[in-house]
Every structure is written in structure tokens, then in C-alpha cells.
Amino acid sequence: MSGAVDEAPGGAGPQRLRLATVWLAGCSGCHMSFLDLDEWLFDLARQVEIVYSPIASDTKIFPAGVDLCLVEGAVANTDNLALAQQLRDRSRVVISFGDCAVGGNVPALRNLWDASPQAVLNRGYMELADRSAQHPRAIGIVPELLPQVLPLHAVIAVDHYLPGCPPSAERIRAFLEPLLRGEPPPMQGAAMLRFG
Amino acid sequence: MASMLRCCSASGCRSAGGEALQQALVEARSRAGAGDGAPVIKAVGCLRLCSRGPLVAVDGPAGSVLYGEVPSARAAELLEACAAPPRAAAARRALASHALDLRHPFFALQEPVVLETCGLIDPESIDDAMAHGAYSTLHRCQAELTPAQVREQVRLSGLRGRGGAGYPTGLKWDTVALQPPGPRWLVANADEGDPGAFMDRAVLEGDPHRLIEGMAIAAWAVGADQGLIYVRAEYPLAIARLRRALAEVQARGQLGSLRLRVRVGAGAYVCGEETALLASIQGRRGNPRPRPPYPAQLGLWGAPTLINNVETLAAIPAILRRGAADYAALGTAGSRGTKVFSLSGAVRHTGLVEVPMGTSLRTIVVTMGGGVPGGEGADGGVKAVQTGGPSGGCIPAALLDTPVDYEGLRALGSMMGSGGMVVIDQATGMLELARYFMRFSVAESCGKCVPCRAGTVQLLQLLDRFCDQRASPADLAQLHDLCAMVKATSLCGLGQCAPNPVLSTLRHFHQEVVSALAVAPGGAP
Amino acid sequence: MSVLTLWVDGAAVAVPAGASLLEASRAANVEVPTLCHLDGLAPVGACRLCLVEVDLPGDGSPTRLVPACSTAAGEGLVVRTATVQLQRFRRMAVELLFAEGNHVCAFCVANGACELQDAAVAVGMDHSRFPFQYPRRHVDASHPHFVIDHHRCILCTRCVRVCDEIEGAHVWDVANRGSHCQIIAGLDQPWGTVEACTSCGKCVDVCPTGALAHNDDTTAEKRAARERPALLRSARERQRWHNQGGPP
């Protein structure tokens, strides 16, 4: 896995990098923070083509030939796991985007709940339900929970880590700018690294 | 000399029915009518070949024979075997299948120094111990030598700490003795906790007065007037015999003003580490602390404290009786004297051996130990020998000719340790063995420092992945990195040595490690 | 008072005899990361973040790693505080700490005022390479003013030491062994039932993480006062309070 994006794929002449953003088990706060990039998003749009994203694309299938993939969220269920493996296969550089992808964070708190995913579902949907308690079971529609919620790097190889809950827009920009130039992001100091 | 039956009364033979056998002998003797010529029946310390217990040594006019695994029903024949030759011959023939060949290398190659009276004397009788010379060296030292001369003898003997670290004993004594004036303490470390180690137990159970005499000499040489023996609670027989021996020797006034007491541990392996041991004695949590200051400078209640292992102290009377040069003539240049090893695991002759330092592993394990039961070839079916317990490592059969001394074993990534030697057969997986010891370290970590408390847990989980064939090449890299970190950064010897079983496996059994990697590297969780 | 001269990261520095290597490093304007250490409390050398490399003068013995907090400075010592190897070890130690507890900065009372968070930044940790352990721990909210959340505890024992050494109450101690170690109140009872507790709050002040907090603190609201033990100790030893004027 290359450490940084050092070349644009395919064809002659400048071609925009193909960027994907993925939302696994997280609160979408990292994507909201991404939107806080405000006018810099226009600069970004000149440099990248967003080919897959819950906030900037309607594509439902993760495409092939992705250069950069920002992954928000931990890996909590079978859908998350399948998408994680798919995006790894189809992306050159994968980034754990935010504390949930980096370390499990809030979604992984369910790992503290004893025993099985079933016990978690019981707690959430039966014991704590005020009315109409029932399990959210719809085979083929509602994905099964994994035994444990895992950080992204526990299931696929990850090239870069961008911590924060969420990473601030400034941190995202400071991370992406060098990466888009083909340089490693300056991951040091509280401004870039502090969790939370 | 009256005929005598020496019954091994150490823990090993006790668990094999030694007490019942001794009782049967006493009953058989009274049935036979206890005349003047009736044999003496004596409980003694370890007779070495634990795997054949209960052991009884028969000393009669027809010579000495050692019998093993004798059922109590045959007590009368054992008594007969003590008799004069014509009568003894029939009994000895009848017992032939129980007779052990004392010319076998297991016995013949032993060089008893620490254990010289273990197995000869009744550990519960100070009179018997004194009849065999106990306390005579102490009195001669006090009468004829200065404390500095005693320390010089110990220095010249080349004796090094038998607890495992191998620090020069004479140097340690000098360090304590030369501290500014004031009270000093002496502590015997009898917290023998390595799996497969039972050398010190044999001394404590079989010859407690030798330890006490060694302590009295040490105390006198360094100016300590109080001492403690810190014994693990798992050694009840040793504790009882030590207490009895201390009561007797103090009642006889043999120790002068020196006060010695037994302090019983509470089941923590780490309390064998000297600073944790001191904390435990002082009623605190048994946690190690950074050194320096060393206990020799700042020990019990702030006083300079000499801490020596049981075997170290038990060697002292012999060294001063024989002379430093005589003792130093045994062993190798860097490791003088003898060492007691406890042989266990997949070995034919389980038990205790005392041999000169520098004896090869092959001699100890194959020639004396007989190799693996049913094992064949020059290596006797041995796959590896584990030395040093959870702090040591495994030495492969290909290196069996290594002379056993401090530097030799360390160069191979293991260590002498306290003397436990566990023989590993071909059927044992080395990663499983490394995992066993890591589990031990995880369970026994005191939890004070991060690398040992949290690092060993991660090491154990990494080993799980290897043992379950789930490991990736990245796991192998992490195993190397984390071993290096835990070894370099842990606070005390327990943590620093905890990776050794893994490191020695990586070094000597790398093929086993590689073949344990998952078929598809980086396999899904 | 005698003075020692030694070298820290190549710079010569003079310190009074009895100073620690940590103090010598500070005198050389070198920052060595610490977690269990706190000025004013007895050092324990437990977290291993402050390990430094030391060469003894001219004896050719191998370089040793020693905890700067609890190792006395010595004449002529050559100390290196930030070699590549030390930096690797420190990052691993911090990762091990994150992996062994349940540290979720996002909603922790100490978010932004946490020394573990700071340590992660200092060692350049962007993720933990070690799997998280998710230990089942508990929260004791039985005290009228304070709360202890064991999920966030890194077992630095600052609370144990401040209560013992400064407050003299010894409410806290450590129970169990290895990864089962846990800070306990009294004889392992609910904190609120420990009569020896004076509710002075020093344990809360010194806690490096959000494990000890005021019970009305919510996310990112903890205000620690980690300088208190040093102030109290110097006040007692010099018989002078900082708020009474004069040089500290």
C-alpha cells in the first residue's frame, strides 16, 4: 500500500483523484465535520471526483479504481464488514476517519455488554423498550451484528489514521492537503492527533 | 555401626506413601522384638530419585542399598535386609526388583556439597544434625576468623547467587557489611516459585540446620543481628521443619545473639523478587520497586539488608569448612562450585541432582536423567530442556552439549534460574509451552508497571493466535516488537524476563513458529 | 549542598545532589513524558514513560534504561531521553494503556484535561496496534461529592499516594494482581461508606484521567488541580504558603 497519493491513475494529463467517503458504524459526525470544510470544499472539488459518499453521491455500489477512501465508523455488523473488505479491494489508500474507525469509540461500548450480540439486542430492543418491544429481525435486510465491534484496522489494512471525535474541519483539511499533493500528512501535535 | 533404615520424608516421597511405609517399618520392627540389634528407623531428607518414591536406604553390615517404590506390605523384608549378610541376602534377593543401582550415573555423577548431609540426617533432630557437623563451621569461623576474613573466603570461592541472577555473593556481603554503622538485616529467600523447581524445598525439608548455619555465618560476616526466612506458604512441611529447627537451635544457644524467624509468604510468585519480598515482609503489598537503591543499601525498615537464596546460604558452611580454593576447584571459571537442579517433565529419572557447574545438559538430562521415557537416540528422545522457569527459555536438543553455567545458558537466550530443569519431549509443541509460561506471567504479574501488566496480556493473546493457527506475519512482527519492549522496559526481573520463553522459541524453534502462521496471511477475524 | 554535573541529550546541566533524572532533564529544558509521576508525591516508576537511557561515566557497561522519575542524578552520567528506541517503547506503552482500559475520550469528563490523552499526542499515537481488551469494570458513585469510574483508571496510584502521603487518610489502595488490579476504597467497599475519607478531593485533583471526578462533572468538564500536592508539600516543608507572598 502506498503511503501517500503520489500519482493520478490512468490516462494522460491531469486527472482528478477519485475520492470515496464511507459511513460504517458511526454517528455521521465525521461527515458533518467534513461538510464544515465549507468553501474549501470547492477547492477540493477541483482536485477530486467524489465517486462514492453518503453526503455527496447517490451511487449505491462502491466503485472500482478509488484513489482515496475516508472511512468513518467502526465495524459492527456484517454489512460493515463486507463493505470494508470491498472498499479495501477497490481503493488505493484507505484512511480511518475519526475515532470510531480508529479505535471503536462509542459504538464499541457495546463490547462492554456481556456475552453475545443477542444480549445487546435484548437490552436495547426488549428490556429498554417502553412499548412494542421486538427484535429488529428481517433476514437479508437488517444485517447481523458481529460478536464484537472492531476498529477498521482490525479487519482490513489501513494506510492512514485521522483521529478525532470528530476530526475538526481544520484537521481534515490539514490532513488532506498534503495527501492530495502526494505528501504524508503531518501527524504530530495535539492539533492533528488528540483523540476525542 | 547399628543398622539403619533411612526413610525419605521429603514431600515427594510423602506423596508416594513414605509416611505409611515408615509406620509399617516401625510396626514390623516392634513385632520382630526391638532388641539392641534392631535397626534404627530414621526419617531423612530427600534421597534424590523422586520418581521412584517412596525411597528407603538400607544401611546394614552387608552394605547400603537404596530401594524404591516399596509397598508397605514388604516392610518386614526391608528390616531383614539390614541384617548381617547371610540373613540379609535372602531379603535383598526378594527385594531385588525394588533395588536402585547407586552406580547409575544419576547417583554416581552427583557431587553433593549443598546436599552433603541431606538424606543422611533426621531433619527434625538437631542432635543428629550436630553429630554430622552442623554448627561446627559457624563456631570455628567465629573463633578463628574475622568477619572480613569470612567474607574474603566467600569472595574467593567464586560463589554466585543461586536464586537465578548469579550476582557474586561475596561482593553482596561486602556491600552490606561496608554500609555505615547501624542495624542490618539478613533474609533468606525461600520463596521458590518457578514451575518445576524444588531444590530449595529439599534443603528446607531435608537439612534445615544447614541453612540456619549458613545464615548465622552470613549474619556474623555482615554484622546483622536479626534475620528472616521468607518461605512460600505452599511449603508447609518446610515451614514446620524450619520452625522446629529454629526453636531447637535457639534453645541450645547455638546462634548467640542472632535472632532468626520464619516469615510465611501469601502465595505471590513476584515476592521472590527481592524488593517485593521486602515489601511483603514489612506488611505491604508485594510489589517490586525500582533499584537502586538496592536492598544492600536500603532494605528492611530502611536498614542495609542481605538477601540470599536458600541454596546460596546452604553452600556457605561447606565452603568455609572445605576452604574457598577447594570449592572454587569445582565448576567453571565464571561459575564456581556445584548447582542443584530439579529434573522433571518428560524424563525417566525425576528428582534432584547436584553436579559441578559446567556439567553439560546432555550429562544431566540424558546420562543422569535417562532421557525421555521410551526415547531413543543420542538425545534420548529429548526435544528441548526448559531452564529458568517462566524467566528462562528452552534449549533445543541440538545444543545439549552446552555446559550449564550462568553465561552459557544466558548466551543461548535462557538462564540458569534457580535450578528447575523441565525436559520436553517430541510431542510437546514449543508454542504451547511458551504460552503456558506466558499465562503464568500474566497470572503472577503484580500489575504495577504497564509493560508487564498490559504487555504480557497482549503477548498471551498473540500466542493464542499462533497456537490456533490464526496468526499473520504482522502478528509475528508484533510478537517480536512487544517482547523487546516488555523485556527492556519492565520494572522488575519478572517482567523483564517474561518474554524469554517466547524469545527462545522464536530463536531455536523458528520453523515451528513459521508453520503456525495462518494459511491465508492476515486472515479475517 | 553539593552539586552534580551530568549530560542530558548532549547538554551539560548542574543539579543539586539528590535531584532525580527527571529534575535534571527539566533543568536542561528537556521534556520527558510522565504519567504516574506527579511532583509532590513519591515516585513509583510504574508507567515507564519516563524511561531514559543512561551510560555510567567511563565504565563501558551497557546502556541502561532507567525511570527518570525515580533515579537519582549522578556525577558524569550521560542521559539520552528521546532515542528512536525510547520513542518506540513509549508509544507502545501508551497504546497498551489505551488497549487495557475503556478510554473513550469523546464523552469523558476529562476530555481536554487528560494526561493520557496528552501522552498519546506526545508519543505520536494515531491508533492502537494492540487489540482493545474491553474489561468489565464498574463505576462507584456512592460518595456524596465524587465518583470513581474504573473504566478510565490507568493504575498510576497517584490517588493512593496523595491520600496516604499528603492527606494522611490512606483511603485508597490497590487490590488484586496483574490485569485484575483495581483501585479500592477502604477495605474494598463503596467509597461513600469509607469513614476515613475526609472528602478533601485531592485524589480527584491529581487523577491524570477522568477516573476520579466531581460527580456533577459531565463531558469535558473536569478541572484538575494537579499542582496541589507539590504546593502542599512545599508549604509544609518550607513553612510558607504561596498565597502568603514571597518567592515560591
Short mmCIF file of C-alpha atoms in Angstrom, two decimals, chain B residues 268 270 285-286 290 292 294 442-451 453-455 457-458 461 478 481-482 484-485 488-491, chain C residues 44-48 51 64-65 67 70 88-89 92-93 96-97 99-100 129-131 133 154-155 173-179 181:
data_model
loop_
_atom_site.label_atom_id
_atom_site.label_comp_id
_atom_site.label_asym_id
_atom_site.label_seq_id
_atom_site.Cartn_x
_atom_site.Cartn_y
_atom_site.Cartn_z
CA ALA B 268 2.60 -14.45 45.21
CA VAL B 270 6.60 -12.00 42.46
CA ARG B 285 1.63 -5.13 49.09
CA GLY B 286 4.20 -7.39 47.47
CA PRO B 290 12.92 0.40 41.19
CA PRO B 292 18.80 1.44 43.04
CA TYR B 294 19.48 -1.87 46.35
CA VAL B 442 0.11 -12.91 33.22
CA ALA B 443 -1.33 -14.52 36.33
CA GLU B 444 1.63 -13.61 38.51
CA SER B 445 2.29 -10.07 37.33
CA CYS B 446 1.86 -7.74 40.27
CA GLY B 447 0.24 -5.21 37.97
CA LYS B 448 2.40 -2.28 38.96
CA CYS B 449 4.18 -1.46 35.70
CA VAL B 450 2.47 -1.13 32.36
CA PRO B 451 4.64 -3.40 30.16
CA ARG B 453 0.64 -5.81 33.42
CA ALA B 454 -0.74 -5.00 29.97
CA GLY B 455 2.05 -6.24 27.71
CA VAL B 457 -1.74 -9.96 28.32
CA GLN B 458 -1.21 -8.91 24.71
CA GLN B 461 -3.26 -13.25 23.05
CA GLN B 478 4.31 -7.55 16.71
CA ASP B 481 8.41 -5.90 18.97
CA LEU B 482 6.36 -6.43 22.08
CA ALA B 484 11.57 -6.47 23.07
CA MET B 485 9.53 -3.74 24.73
CA ALA B 488 13.56 -3.69 28.04
CA THR B 489 11.06 -1.60 29.95
CA SER B 490 9.50 -3.70 32.70
CA LEU B 491 10.22 -2.67 36.24
CA VAL C 44 6.99 4.79 41.83
CA GLY C 45 8.38 4.24 38.34
CA ALA C 46 5.27 2.34 37.22
CA CYS C 47 4.16 3.80 33.89
CA ARG C 48 7.61 3.52 32.27
CA LEU C 51 12.46 5.74 30.90
CA ARG C 64 20.69 1.01 30.90
CA LEU C 65 17.08 2.11 30.74
CA PRO C 67 12.90 5.63 35.06
CA SER C 70 12.85 7.60 40.50
CA ARG C 88 9.03 3.35 20.09
CA PHE C 89 8.78 1.93 23.60
CA MET C 92 3.81 1.08 22.78
CA ALA C 93 3.33 1.78 26.49
CA LEU C 96 -1.04 -0.69 25.88
CA LEU C 97 -2.73 1.67 28.33
CA ALA C 99 -5.96 -1.04 24.93
CA GLU C 100 -6.21 -2.32 28.50
CA ARG C 129 -1.88 -1.50 17.30
CA PHE C 130 -2.94 -3.67 20.22
CA PRO C 131 -6.45 -5.10 20.36
CA GLN C 133 -9.50 -5.57 25.89
CA ILE C 154 -4.66 3.63 34.43
CA LEU C 155 -3.47 2.45 37.86
CA ASP C 173 -5.10 1.13 47.79
CA VAL C 174 -4.62 -1.42 45.04
CA ALA C 175 -6.30 -4.82 45.14
CA ASN C 176 -5.72 -7.94 43.08
CA ARG C 177 -2.88 -8.62 40.70
CA GLY C 178 -1.87 -8.15 37.10
CA SER C 179 -4.59 -7.10 34.72
CA CYS C 181 -5.57 -4.81 39.57
#
